[in-house]
PDB file of C-alpha atoms in Angstrom:
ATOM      1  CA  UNK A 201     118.240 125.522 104.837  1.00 68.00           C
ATOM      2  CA  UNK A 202     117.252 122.037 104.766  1.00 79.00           C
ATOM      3  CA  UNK A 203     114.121 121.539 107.151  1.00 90.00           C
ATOM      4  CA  UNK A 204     113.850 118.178 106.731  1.00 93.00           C
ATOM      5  CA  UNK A 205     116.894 115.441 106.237  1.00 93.00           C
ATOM      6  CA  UNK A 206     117.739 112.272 104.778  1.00 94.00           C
ATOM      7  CA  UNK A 207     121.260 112.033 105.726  1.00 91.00           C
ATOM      8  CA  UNK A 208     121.532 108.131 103.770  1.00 94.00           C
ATOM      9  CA  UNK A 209     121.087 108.718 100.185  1.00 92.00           C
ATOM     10  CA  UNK A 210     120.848 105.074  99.763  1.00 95.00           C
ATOM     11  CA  UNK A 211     120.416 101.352 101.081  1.00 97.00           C
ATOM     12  CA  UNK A 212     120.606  97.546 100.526  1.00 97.00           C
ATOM     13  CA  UNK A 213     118.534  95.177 102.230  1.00 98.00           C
ATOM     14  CA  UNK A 214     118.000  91.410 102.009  1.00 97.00           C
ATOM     15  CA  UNK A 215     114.621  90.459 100.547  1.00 97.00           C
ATOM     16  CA  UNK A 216     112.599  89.298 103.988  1.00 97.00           C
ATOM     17  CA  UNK A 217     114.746  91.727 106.189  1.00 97.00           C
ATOM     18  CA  UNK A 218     114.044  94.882 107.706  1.00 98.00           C
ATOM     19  CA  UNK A 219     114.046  98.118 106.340  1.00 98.00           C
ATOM     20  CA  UNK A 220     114.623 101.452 108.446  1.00 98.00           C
ATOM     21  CA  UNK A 221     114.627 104.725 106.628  1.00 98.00           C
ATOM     22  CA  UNK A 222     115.664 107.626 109.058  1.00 98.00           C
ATOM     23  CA  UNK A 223     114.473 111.156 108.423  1.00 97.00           C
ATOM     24  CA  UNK A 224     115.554 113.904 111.149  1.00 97.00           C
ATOM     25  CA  UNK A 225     114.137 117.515 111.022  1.00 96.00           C
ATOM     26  CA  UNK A 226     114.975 120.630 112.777  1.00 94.00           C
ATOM     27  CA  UNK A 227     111.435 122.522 113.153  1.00 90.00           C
ATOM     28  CA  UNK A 228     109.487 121.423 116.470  1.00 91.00           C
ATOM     29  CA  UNK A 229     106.648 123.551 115.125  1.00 90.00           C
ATOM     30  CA  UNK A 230     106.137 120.121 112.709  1.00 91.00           C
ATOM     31  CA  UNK A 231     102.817 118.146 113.667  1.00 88.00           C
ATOM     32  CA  UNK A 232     102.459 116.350 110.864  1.00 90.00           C
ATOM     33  CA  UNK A 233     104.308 113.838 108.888  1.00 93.00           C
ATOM     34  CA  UNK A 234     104.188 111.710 105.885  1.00 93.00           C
ATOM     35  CA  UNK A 235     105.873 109.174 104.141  1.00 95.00           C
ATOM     36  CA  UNK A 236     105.803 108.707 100.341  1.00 94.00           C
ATOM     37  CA  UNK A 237     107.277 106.156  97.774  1.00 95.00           C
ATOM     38  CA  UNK A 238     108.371 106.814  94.144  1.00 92.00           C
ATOM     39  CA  UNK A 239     109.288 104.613  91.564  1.00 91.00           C
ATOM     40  CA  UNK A 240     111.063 105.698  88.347  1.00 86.00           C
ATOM     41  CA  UNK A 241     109.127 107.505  85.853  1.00 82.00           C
ATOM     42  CA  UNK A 242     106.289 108.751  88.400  1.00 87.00           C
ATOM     43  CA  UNK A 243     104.902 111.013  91.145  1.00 90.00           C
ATOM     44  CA  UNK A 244     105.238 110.438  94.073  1.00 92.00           C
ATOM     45  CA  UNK A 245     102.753 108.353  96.270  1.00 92.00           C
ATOM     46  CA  UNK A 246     101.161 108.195  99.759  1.00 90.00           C
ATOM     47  CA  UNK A 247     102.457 105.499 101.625  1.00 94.00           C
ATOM     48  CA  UNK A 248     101.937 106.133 105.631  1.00 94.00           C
ATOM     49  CA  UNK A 249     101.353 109.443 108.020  1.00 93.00           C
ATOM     50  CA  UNK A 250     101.815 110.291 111.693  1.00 94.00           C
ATOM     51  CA  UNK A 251     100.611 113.185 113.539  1.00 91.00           C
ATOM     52  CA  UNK A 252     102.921 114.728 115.947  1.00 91.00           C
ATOM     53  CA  UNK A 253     100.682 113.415 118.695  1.00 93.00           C
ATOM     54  CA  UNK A 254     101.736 110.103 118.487  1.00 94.00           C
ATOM     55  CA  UNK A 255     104.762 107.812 118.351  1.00 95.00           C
ATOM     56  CA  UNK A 256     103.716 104.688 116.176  1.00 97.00           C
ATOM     57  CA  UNK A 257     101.415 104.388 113.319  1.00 96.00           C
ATOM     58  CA  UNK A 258     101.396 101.235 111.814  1.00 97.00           C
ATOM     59  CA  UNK A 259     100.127  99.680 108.155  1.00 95.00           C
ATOM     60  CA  UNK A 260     100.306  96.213 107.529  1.00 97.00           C
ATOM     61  CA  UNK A 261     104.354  95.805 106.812  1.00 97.00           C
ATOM     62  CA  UNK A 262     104.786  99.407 107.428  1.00 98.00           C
ATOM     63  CA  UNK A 263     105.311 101.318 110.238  1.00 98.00           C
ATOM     64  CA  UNK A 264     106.349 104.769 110.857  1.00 98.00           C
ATOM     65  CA  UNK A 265     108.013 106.140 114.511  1.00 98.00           C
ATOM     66  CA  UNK A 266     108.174 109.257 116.000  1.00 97.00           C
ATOM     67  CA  UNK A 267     110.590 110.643 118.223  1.00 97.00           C
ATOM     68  CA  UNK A 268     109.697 113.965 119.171  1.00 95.00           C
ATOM     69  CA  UNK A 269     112.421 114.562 121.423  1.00 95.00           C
ATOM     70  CA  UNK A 270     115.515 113.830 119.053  1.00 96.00           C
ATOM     71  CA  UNK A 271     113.196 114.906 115.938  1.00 96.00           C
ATOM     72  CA  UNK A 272     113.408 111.784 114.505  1.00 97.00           C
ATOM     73  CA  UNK A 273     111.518 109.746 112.462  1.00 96.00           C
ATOM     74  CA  UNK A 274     111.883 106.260 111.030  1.00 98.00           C
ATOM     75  CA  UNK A 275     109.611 104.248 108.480  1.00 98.00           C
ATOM     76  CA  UNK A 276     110.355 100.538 109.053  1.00 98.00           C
ATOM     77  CA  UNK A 277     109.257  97.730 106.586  1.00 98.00           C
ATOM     78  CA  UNK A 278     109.030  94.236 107.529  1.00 97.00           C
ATOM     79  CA  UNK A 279     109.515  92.081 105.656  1.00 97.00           C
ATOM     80  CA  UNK A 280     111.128  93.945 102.772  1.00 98.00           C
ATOM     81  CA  UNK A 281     110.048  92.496  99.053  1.00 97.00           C
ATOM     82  CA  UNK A 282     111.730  93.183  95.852  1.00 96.00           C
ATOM     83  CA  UNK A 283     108.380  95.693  94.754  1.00 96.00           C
ATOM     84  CA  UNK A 284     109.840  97.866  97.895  1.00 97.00           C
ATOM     85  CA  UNK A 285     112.253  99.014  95.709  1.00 97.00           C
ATOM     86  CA  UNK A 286     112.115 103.300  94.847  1.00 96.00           C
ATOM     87  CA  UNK A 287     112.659 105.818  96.525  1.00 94.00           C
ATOM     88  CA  UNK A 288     111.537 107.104  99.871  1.00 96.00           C
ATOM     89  CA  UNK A 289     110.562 110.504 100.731  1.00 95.00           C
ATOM     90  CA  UNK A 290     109.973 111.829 104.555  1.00 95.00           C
ATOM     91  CA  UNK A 291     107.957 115.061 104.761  1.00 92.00           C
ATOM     92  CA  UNK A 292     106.598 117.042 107.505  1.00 92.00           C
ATOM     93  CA  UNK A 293     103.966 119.499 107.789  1.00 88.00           C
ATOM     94  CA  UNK A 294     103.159 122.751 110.205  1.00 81.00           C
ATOM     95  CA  UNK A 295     100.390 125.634 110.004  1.00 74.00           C
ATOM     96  CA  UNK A 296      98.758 123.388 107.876  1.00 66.00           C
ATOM     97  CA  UNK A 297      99.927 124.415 104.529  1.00 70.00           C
ATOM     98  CA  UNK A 298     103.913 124.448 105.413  1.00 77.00           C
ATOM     99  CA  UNK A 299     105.451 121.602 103.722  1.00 81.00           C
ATOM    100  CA  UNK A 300     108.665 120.147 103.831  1.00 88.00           C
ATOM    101  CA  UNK A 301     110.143 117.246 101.900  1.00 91.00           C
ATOM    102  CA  UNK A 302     113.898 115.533 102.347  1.00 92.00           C
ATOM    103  CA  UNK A 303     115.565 114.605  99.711  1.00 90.00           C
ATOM    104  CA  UNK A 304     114.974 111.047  99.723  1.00 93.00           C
ATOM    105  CA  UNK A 305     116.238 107.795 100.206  1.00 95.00           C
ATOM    106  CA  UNK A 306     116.814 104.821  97.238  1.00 95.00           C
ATOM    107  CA  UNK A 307     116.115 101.520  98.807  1.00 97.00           C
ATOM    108  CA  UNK A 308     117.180  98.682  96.495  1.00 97.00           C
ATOM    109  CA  UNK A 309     115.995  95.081  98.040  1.00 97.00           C
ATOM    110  CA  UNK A 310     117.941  92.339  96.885  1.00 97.00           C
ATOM    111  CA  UNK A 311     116.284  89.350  96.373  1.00 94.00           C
TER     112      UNK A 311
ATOM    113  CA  UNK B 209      97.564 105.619  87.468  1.00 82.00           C
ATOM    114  CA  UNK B 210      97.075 108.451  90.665  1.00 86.00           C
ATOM    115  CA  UNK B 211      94.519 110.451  88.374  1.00 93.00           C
ATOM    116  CA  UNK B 212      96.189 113.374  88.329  1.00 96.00           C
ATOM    117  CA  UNK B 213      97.610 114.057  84.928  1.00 97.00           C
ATOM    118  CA  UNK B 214     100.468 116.708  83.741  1.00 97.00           C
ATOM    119  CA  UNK B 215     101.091 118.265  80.582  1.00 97.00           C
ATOM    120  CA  UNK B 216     103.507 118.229  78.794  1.00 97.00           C
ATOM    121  CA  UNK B 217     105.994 115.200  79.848  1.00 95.00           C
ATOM    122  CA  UNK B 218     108.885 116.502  78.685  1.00 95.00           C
ATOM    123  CA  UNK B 219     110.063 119.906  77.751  1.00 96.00           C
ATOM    124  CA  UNK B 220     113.301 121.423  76.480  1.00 97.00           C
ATOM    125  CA  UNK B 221     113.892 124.884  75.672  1.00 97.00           C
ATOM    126  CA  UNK B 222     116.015 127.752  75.867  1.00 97.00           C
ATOM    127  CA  UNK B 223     117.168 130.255  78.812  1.00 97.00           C
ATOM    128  CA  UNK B 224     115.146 133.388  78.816  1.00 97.00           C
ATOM    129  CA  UNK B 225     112.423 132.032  77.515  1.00 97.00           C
ATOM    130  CA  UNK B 226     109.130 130.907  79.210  1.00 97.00           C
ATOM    131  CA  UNK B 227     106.905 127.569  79.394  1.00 97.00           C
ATOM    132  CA  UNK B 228     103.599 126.894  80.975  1.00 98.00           C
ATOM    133  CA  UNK B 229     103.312 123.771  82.232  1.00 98.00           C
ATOM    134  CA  UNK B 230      99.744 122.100  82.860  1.00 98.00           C
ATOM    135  CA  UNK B 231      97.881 119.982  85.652  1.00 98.00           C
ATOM    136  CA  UNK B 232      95.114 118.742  85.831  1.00 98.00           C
ATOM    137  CA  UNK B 233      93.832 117.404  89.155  1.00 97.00           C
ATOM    138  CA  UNK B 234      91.800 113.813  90.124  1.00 96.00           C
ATOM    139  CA  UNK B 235      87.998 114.045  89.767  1.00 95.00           C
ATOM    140  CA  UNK B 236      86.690 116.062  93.068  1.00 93.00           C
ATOM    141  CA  UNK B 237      89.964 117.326  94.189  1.00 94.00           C
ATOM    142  CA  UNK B 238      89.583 120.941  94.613  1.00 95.00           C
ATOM    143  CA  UNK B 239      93.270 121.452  95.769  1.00 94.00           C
ATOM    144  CA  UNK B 240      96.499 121.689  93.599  1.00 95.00           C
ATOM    145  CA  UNK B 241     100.046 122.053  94.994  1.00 94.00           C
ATOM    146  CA  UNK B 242     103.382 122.415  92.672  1.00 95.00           C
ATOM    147  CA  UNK B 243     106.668 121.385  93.415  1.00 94.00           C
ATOM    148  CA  UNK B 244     110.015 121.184  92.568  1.00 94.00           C
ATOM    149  CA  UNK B 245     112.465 118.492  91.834  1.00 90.00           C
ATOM    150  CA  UNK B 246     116.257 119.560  91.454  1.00 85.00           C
ATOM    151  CA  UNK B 247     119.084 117.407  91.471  1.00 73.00           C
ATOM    152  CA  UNK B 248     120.209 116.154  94.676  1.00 67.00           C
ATOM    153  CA  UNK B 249     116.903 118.181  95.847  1.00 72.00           C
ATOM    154  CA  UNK B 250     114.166 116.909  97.806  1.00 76.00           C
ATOM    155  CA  UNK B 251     110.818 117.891  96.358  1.00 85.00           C
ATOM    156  CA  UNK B 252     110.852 121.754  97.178  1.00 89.00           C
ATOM    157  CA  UNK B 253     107.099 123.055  97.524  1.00 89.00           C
ATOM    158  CA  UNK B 254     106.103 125.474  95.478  1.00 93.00           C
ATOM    159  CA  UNK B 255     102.512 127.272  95.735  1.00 93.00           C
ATOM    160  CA  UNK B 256      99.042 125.940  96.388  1.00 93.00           C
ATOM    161  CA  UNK B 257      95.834 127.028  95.174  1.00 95.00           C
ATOM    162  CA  UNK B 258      92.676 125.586  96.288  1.00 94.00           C
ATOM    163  CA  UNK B 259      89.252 125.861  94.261  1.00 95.00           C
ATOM    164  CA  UNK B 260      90.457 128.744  92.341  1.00 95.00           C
ATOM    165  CA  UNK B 261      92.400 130.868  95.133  1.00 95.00           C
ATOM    166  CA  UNK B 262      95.835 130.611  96.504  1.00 94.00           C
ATOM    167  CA  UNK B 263      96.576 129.059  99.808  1.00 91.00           C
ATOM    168  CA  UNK B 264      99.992 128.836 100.536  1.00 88.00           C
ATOM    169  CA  UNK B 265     103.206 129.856  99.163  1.00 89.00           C
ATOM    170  CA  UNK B 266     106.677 127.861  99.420  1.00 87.00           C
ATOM    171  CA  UNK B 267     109.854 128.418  97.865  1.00 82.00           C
ATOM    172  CA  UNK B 268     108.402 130.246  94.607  1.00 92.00           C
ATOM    173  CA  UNK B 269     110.683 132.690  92.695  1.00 94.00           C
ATOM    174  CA  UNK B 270     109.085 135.412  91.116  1.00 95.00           C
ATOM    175  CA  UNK B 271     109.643 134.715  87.877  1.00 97.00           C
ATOM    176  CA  UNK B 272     107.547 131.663  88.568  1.00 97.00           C
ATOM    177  CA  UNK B 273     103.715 132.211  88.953  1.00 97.00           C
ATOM    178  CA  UNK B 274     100.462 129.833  88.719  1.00 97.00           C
ATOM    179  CA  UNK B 275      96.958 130.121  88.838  1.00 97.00           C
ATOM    180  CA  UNK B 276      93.710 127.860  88.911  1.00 98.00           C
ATOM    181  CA  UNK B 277      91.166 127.406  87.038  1.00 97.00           C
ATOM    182  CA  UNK B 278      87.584 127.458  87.455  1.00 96.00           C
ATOM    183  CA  UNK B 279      87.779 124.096  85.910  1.00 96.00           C
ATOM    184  CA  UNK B 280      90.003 123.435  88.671  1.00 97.00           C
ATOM    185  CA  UNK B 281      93.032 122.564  86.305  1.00 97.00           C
ATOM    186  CA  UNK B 282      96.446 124.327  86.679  1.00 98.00           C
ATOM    187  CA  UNK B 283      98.956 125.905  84.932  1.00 98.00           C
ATOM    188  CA  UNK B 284     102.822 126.876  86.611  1.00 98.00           C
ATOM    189  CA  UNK B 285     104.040 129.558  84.483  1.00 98.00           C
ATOM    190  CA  UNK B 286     107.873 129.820  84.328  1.00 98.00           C
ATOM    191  CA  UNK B 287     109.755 132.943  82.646  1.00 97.00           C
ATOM    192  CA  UNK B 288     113.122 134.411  82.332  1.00 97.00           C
ATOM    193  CA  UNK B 289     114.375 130.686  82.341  1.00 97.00           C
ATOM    194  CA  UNK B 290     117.612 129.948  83.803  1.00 96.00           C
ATOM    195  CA  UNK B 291     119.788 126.321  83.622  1.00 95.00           C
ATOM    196  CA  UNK B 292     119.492 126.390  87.192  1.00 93.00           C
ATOM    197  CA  UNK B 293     115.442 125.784  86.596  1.00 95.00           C
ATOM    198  CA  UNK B 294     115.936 122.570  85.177  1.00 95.00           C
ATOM    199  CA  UNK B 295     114.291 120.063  87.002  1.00 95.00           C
ATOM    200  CA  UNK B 296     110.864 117.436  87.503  1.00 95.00           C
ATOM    201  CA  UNK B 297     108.212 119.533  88.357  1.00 97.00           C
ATOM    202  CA  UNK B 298     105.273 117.792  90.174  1.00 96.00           C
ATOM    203  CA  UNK B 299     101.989 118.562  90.583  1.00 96.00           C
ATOM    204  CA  UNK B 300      99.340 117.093  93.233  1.00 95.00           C
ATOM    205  CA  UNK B 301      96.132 117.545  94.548  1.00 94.00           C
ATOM    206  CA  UNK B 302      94.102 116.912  97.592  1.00 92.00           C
ATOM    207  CA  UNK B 303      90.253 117.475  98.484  1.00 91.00           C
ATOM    208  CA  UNK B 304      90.555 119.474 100.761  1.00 85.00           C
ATOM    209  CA  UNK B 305      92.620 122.573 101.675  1.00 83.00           C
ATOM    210  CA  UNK B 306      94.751 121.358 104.533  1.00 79.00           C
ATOM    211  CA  UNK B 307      97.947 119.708 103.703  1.00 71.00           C
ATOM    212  CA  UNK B 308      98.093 118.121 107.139  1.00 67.00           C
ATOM    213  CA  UNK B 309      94.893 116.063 106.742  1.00 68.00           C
ATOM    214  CA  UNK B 310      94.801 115.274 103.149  1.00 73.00           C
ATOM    215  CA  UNK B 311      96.415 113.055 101.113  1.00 82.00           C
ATOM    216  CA  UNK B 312      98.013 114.473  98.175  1.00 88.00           C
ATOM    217  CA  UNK B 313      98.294 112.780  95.017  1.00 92.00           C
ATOM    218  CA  UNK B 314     100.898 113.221  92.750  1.00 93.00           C
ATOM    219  CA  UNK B 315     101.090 113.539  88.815  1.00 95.00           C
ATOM    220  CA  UNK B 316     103.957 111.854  87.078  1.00 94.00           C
ATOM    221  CA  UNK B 317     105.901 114.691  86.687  1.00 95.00           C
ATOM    222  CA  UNK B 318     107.012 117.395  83.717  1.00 97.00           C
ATOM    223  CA  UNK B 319     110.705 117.437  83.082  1.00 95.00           C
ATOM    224  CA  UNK B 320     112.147 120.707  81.887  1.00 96.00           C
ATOM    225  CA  UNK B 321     115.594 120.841  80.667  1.00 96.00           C
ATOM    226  CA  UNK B 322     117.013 124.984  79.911  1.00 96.00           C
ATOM    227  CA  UNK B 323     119.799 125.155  77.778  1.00 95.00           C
TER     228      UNK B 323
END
């Protein structure tokens, strides 16, 4: 049973445009979640967090939302570049040590 | 380069056998987690040890088992290999214990292909 989805396998953007990545989960006991980026050939990396607590954390062109009510959660980037290219994993977090990934999303931005 | 390094890159090998894979995590980083990537799969988590002791335990079959060292490195031990355990197997690490407030950083990966 899939905690944590990615329902869009994929997605195009313009360079310069906006990017939204959805990820929707089905746990309310989730306080925590992350976003992480991976290109080809490598792990996985950090790229922005939330805690359940709040509905906006935002990094330079990257910014995560949090809808608690319609477990929902979006990573937005603005303006998308070329180097934003990989793929995008959502994952969420509860009783500290509980984690969850989705199965990601490819974002290809065309320049 | 994330600093945590995996061992080896690439492995193939027949079903019912068994392969230890190896992690070793960044300098200071006293926890390891192991996951799972399957086709079409989102990283599945495996197990977690931290400094030597295990912490948490995800979707880990029992054929699969792991341990730390007191070096703090890690090996995943997988036996009685099936095709369905192909897959990229990741490994990360984190200072601390709590996935929730650490960040974990992630190795590039072992893929293991049963035939």
């Amino acid at each position: 049973d899939q905690q944590v989805k990615q329902n869009s396998p994929s997605l195009s953007v313009q360079e310069g445009r906006i990017s939204i990545l959805n990820c929707d989960y089905t746990n309310s006991m989730f306080d925590y979640f992350l976003w992480y980026k991976k290109y080809p050939a490598e792990g996985p990396t950090f790229l922005i967090s939330i805690s359940s607590i709040k509905d906006k954390n935002e990094d330079g062109r990257f910014t995560v939302f949090l809808n608690k009510s319609a477990k929902h959660l979006s990573l937005h980037i603005v303006p998308s570049q070329p180097g934003d290219s990989a793929v995008y994993f959502c994952a969420a977090v509860w009783g500290a040590n509980n984690l969850f990934f989705g199965t990601g999303t490819r974002l290809t931005v065309i320049p | 380069d994330s600093g945590v390094t995996q061992t080896p890159k690439h492995l193939i090998t027949a079903t019912g056998q068994r392969v230890t894979l190896r992690c070793s995590p960044r300098s200071g980083d006293l926890s390891v987690y192991w996951y799972q990537q399957s086709l079409d799969q989102g990283l599945q988590f495996l197990i977690q040890y931290y400094n030597g002791e295990e912490r948490a335990k995800g979707n880990i079959l029992e054929r699969f088992s792991a341990q730390q060292f007191p070096d703090l490195h890690s090996e995943l031990n997988l036996s009685s290999l099936e095709l369905g355990d192909s897959a990229l197997y990741f490994c990360a690490s984190s200072v601390g214990p709590l996935a929730n407030q650490e960040t974990q950083y992630f190795g590039p990966g072992t893929r293991l292909l049963v035939l």
